[in-house]
Amino acid sequence: MTNSLKQLIAGPCSAESREQVLETARQLADLKELTYFRAGIWKPRTAPGSFEGIGKEGLGWLKEVQETYQLKTITEVATPEHVEQCLQNDVDALWIGARTTVNPFYVQQIADSLKGVDIPVFIKNPLSPDVGLWMGAIERFKLLGISDVSVIHRGFFSYSKGIFRNPPMWEIPIKLKTEFPELQIICDPSHITGDSKLIEEVSKFAMQLGMDGLMIETHPHPKEAWSDSNQQVRPERLKEIVSAIVSRKANLAITHDEITMLRGKVDNSDGEMLKEIANRMEIVKEIANFKKEKCNLSINNNISR
Ligand code: PEP
Ligand code: MN
């Protein structure tokens, strides 16, 4: 069942400079399916020393995007201070990142800081494949009366990645949809694939699964991006992907998509097999060492006798 594209969120992984933000918005402004212009202002990064976001200066650039191109804006919040600064600067919607959804205390603090505020909130799945944690985060917002809550499926951390940066484990968003049938689920193929070449296939697949929209990282010069450079597409490419999805082409491409997903599964199982073979080799080595020790012991015993 292919769903219509109800939400399209696009823009760079990170706001880097005023020029980069405004140039991306300029190139996206005529895309009629676009519902939000995204740009990360605060970037939670795994290692200290990587680019951790431009900070609140970037909120002024998002305001310029609203005023110049009449686009709605969205950014990531990870603390109540971020929420406050976004509200002061009229950001239109907020998303909670995967590294924040893992922690119920953080989620609760953010939800508390939004009590009584009428703003759409998008909750990314937690890094770990734990549907209960994701559902708990949704409930924390709903319990406080924050009603406009959607989710973003961005894949899950795994050691055996196969072709994906964050394997999608489609069964998890599907389970979420059965628990909350009214919930809008947006797919983020950028963080799932980690590879700009796979965005179109995964986007089509997500739409065929019945997801409600897409979040696709878009940068005027992806290779020069300060974060996630491998997975961002140029605005022109985004437009091609979107028109392939909204036209009938998406339906015709199902066989191709299914093959890509099956290839992904083969890669995952290859990864598992390699791990098992490595385990087996370790055990064989242990047996060999054990035999060697025993053998040396009995030779030594015979000599000393
Ligand atoms: C992002 O959207 O750029 C981001 C950091 O996302 P995630 O929380 O999915 O890693
Ligand atoms: Mn990113």
mmCIF file of N, CA and C and ligand atoms in Angstrom, residues 12-14 38-40 42-45 76 95-101 124-125 127 152-155 165-166 188 190-192 215 217 227-228 231-232, ligand 1:
data_model
loop_
_atom_site.group_PDB
_atom_site.id
_atom_site.type_symbol
_atom_site.label_atom_id
_atom_site.label_comp_id
_atom_site.label_asym_id
_atom_site.label_seq_id
_atom_site.Cartn_x
_atom_site.Cartn_y
_atom_site.Cartn_z
ATOM 1 N N PRO A 12 19.726 20.879 5.267
ATOM 2 C CA PRO A 12 21.013 20.277 5.611
ATOM 3 C C PRO A 12 21.017 19.563 6.965
ATOM 4 N N CYS A 13 21.947 18.632 7.106
ATOM 5 C CA CYS A 13 22.140 17.988 8.413
ATOM 6 C C CYS A 13 22.374 19.089 9.441
ATOM 7 N N SER A 14 23.352 19.957 9.168
ATOM 8 C CA SER A 14 23.684 21.041 10.115
ATOM 9 C C SER A 14 23.610 22.397 9.429
ATOM 10 N N ARG A 38 14.560 21.818 7.309
ATOM 11 C CA ARG A 38 15.305 21.381 8.491
ATOM 12 C C ARG A 38 16.729 21.913 8.478
ATOM 13 N N ALA A 39 17.312 22.105 9.655
ATOM 14 C CA ALA A 39 18.752 22.337 9.800
ATOM 15 C C ALA A 39 19.070 22.120 11.274
ATOM 16 N N GLY A 40 20.078 21.286 11.547
ATOM 17 C CA GLY A 40 20.479 21.041 12.933
ATOM 18 C C GLY A 40 21.301 22.219 13.448
ATOM 19 N N TRP A 42 22.008 22.417 17.046
ATOM 20 C CA TRP A 42 22.836 21.758 18.072
ATOM 21 C C TRP A 42 22.975 20.308 17.626
ATOM 22 N N LYS A 43 24.209 19.818 17.504
ATOM 23 C CA LYS A 43 24.430 18.482 16.964
ATOM 24 C C LYS A 43 25.041 17.567 18.019
ATOM 25 N N PRO A 44 24.275 16.609 18.537
ATOM 26 C CA PRO A 44 24.881 15.663 19.480
ATOM 27 C C PRO A 44 25.801 14.718 18.712
ATOM 28 N N ARG A 45 27.083 14.734 18.959
ATOM 29 C CA ARG A 45 28.021 13.909 18.198
ATOM 30 C C ARG A 45 28.634 12.858 19.113
ATOM 31 N N GLU A 76 16.453 20.303 15.803
ATOM 32 C CA GLU A 76 16.532 19.317 16.898
ATOM 33 C C GLU A 76 16.726 20.019 18.240
ATOM 34 N N TRP A 95 12.268 18.563 16.581
ATOM 35 C CA TRP A 95 12.403 17.100 16.616
ATOM 36 C C TRP A 95 13.339 16.707 17.759
ATOM 37 N N ILE A 96 13.078 15.503 18.267
ATOM 38 C CA ILE A 96 13.902 14.934 19.351
ATOM 39 C C ILE A 96 14.799 13.899 18.679
ATOM 40 N N GLY A 97 16.108 13.995 18.875
ATOM 41 C CA GLY A 97 17.058 13.108 18.199
ATOM 42 C C GLY A 97 17.137 11.722 18.836
ATOM 43 N N ALA A 98 17.714 10.797 18.059
ATOM 44 C CA ALA A 98 17.802 9.400 18.499
ATOM 45 C C ALA A 98 18.614 9.234 19.789
ATOM 46 N N ARG A 99 19.617 10.106 19.972
ATOM 47 C CA ARG A 99 20.440 10.008 21.181
ATOM 48 C C ARG A 99 19.743 10.584 22.399
ATOM 49 N N THR A 100 18.653 11.298 22.173
ATOM 50 C CA THR A 100 17.874 11.853 23.292
ATOM 51 C C THR A 100 16.727 10.907 23.644
ATOM 52 N N THR A 101 16.088 10.323 22.630
ATOM 53 C CA THR A 101 14.935 9.438 22.904
ATOM 54 C C THR A 101 15.337 8.236 23.765
ATOM 55 N N LYS A 124 12.245 11.063 17.046
ATOM 56 C CA LYS A 124 13.007 10.032 16.326
ATOM 57 C C LYS A 124 13.065 8.765 17.172
ATOM 58 N N ASN A 125 13.238 7.629 16.522
ATOM 59 C CA ASN A 125 13.342 6.389 17.298
ATOM 60 C C ASN A 125 14.631 6.419 18.121
ATOM 61 N N LEU A 127 18.219 5.052 19.558
ATOM 62 C CA LEU A 127 19.291 4.337 18.854
ATOM 63 C C LEU A 127 19.086 2.825 18.938
ATOM 64 N N ILE A 152 9.725 9.902 13.744
ATOM 65 C CA ILE A 152 10.649 9.760 12.605
ATOM 66 C C ILE A 152 11.429 8.460 12.784
ATOM 67 N N HIS A 153 11.348 7.631 11.752
ATOM 68 C CA HIS A 153 12.066 6.352 11.780
ATOM 69 C C HIS A 153 13.409 6.547 11.084
ATOM 70 N N ARG A 154 14.526 6.447 11.837
ATOM 71 C CA ARG A 154 15.850 6.723 11.262
ATOM 72 C C ARG A 154 16.797 5.519 11.381
ATOM 73 N N GLY A 155 16.200 4.344 11.654
ATOM 74 C CA GLY A 155 17.020 3.135 11.747
ATOM 75 C C GLY A 155 17.674 3.012 13.116
ATOM 76 N N ARG A 165 23.790 2.239 7.236
ATOM 77 C CA ARG A 165 24.468 2.836 8.396
ATOM 78 C C ARG A 165 23.697 2.490 9.674
ATOM 79 N N ASN A 166 22.378 2.582 9.603
ATOM 80 C CA ASN A 166 21.508 2.222 10.729
ATOM 81 C C ASN A 166 20.391 1.331 10.182
ATOM 82 N N ASP A 188 13.297 8.526 7.640
ATOM 83 C CA ASP A 188 14.514 9.316 7.422
ATOM 84 C C ASP A 188 15.534 8.409 6.722
ATOM 85 N N SER A 190 18.038 9.148 5.061
ATOM 86 C CA SER A 190 19.422 9.660 5.112
ATOM 87 C C SER A 190 20.207 8.950 6.213
ATOM 88 N N HIS A 191 19.605 8.915 7.432
ATOM 89 C CA HIS A 191 20.328 8.276 8.532
ATOM 90 C C HIS A 191 20.242 6.760 8.474
ATOM 91 N N ILE A 192 19.187 6.226 7.826
ATOM 92 C CA ILE A 192 19.114 4.761 7.664
ATOM 93 C C ILE A 192 20.259 4.304 6.747
ATOM 94 N N MET A 215 12.031 12.476 5.673
ATOM 95 C CA MET A 215 12.965 13.533 6.071
ATOM 96 C C MET A 215 14.270 13.224 5.338
ATOM 97 N N GLU A 217 18.070 14.632 4.158
ATOM 98 C CA GLU A 217 19.100 15.673 4.315
ATOM 99 C C GLU A 217 19.564 16.174 2.946
ATOM 100 N N SER A 227 28.912 17.827 8.421
ATOM 101 C CA SER A 227 28.482 16.582 9.080
ATOM 102 C C SER A 227 27.684 15.764 8.069
ATOM 103 N N ASP A 228 27.736 14.455 8.216
ATOM 104 C CA ASP A 228 26.964 13.526 7.368
ATOM 105 C C ASP A 228 27.091 13.814 5.868
ATOM 106 N N GLN A 231 25.755 11.237 3.057
ATOM 107 C CA GLN A 231 24.342 10.870 2.887
ATOM 108 C C GLN A 231 23.461 12.016 2.406
ATOM 109 N N GLN A 232 24.046 13.206 2.199
ATOM 110 C CA GLN A 232 23.194 14.330 1.808
ATOM 111 C C GLN A 232 23.076 14.387 0.282
HETATM 112 C C1 PEP B 1 20.052 14.519 12.324
HETATM 113 O O1 PEP B 1 18.864 14.483 11.975
HETATM 114 O O2 PEP B 1 20.931 15.173 11.728
HETATM 115 C C2 PEP B 1 20.484 13.668 13.449
HETATM 116 C C3 PEP B 1 21.558 13.905 14.169
HETATM 117 O O3 PEP B 1 19.676 12.642 13.601
HETATM 118 P P1 PEP B 1 19.694 11.319 14.512
HETATM 119 O O4 PEP B 1 19.231 11.753 15.858
HETATM 120 O O5 PEP B 1 18.718 10.473 13.781
HETATM 121 O O6 PEP B 1 21.088 10.748 14.511
#
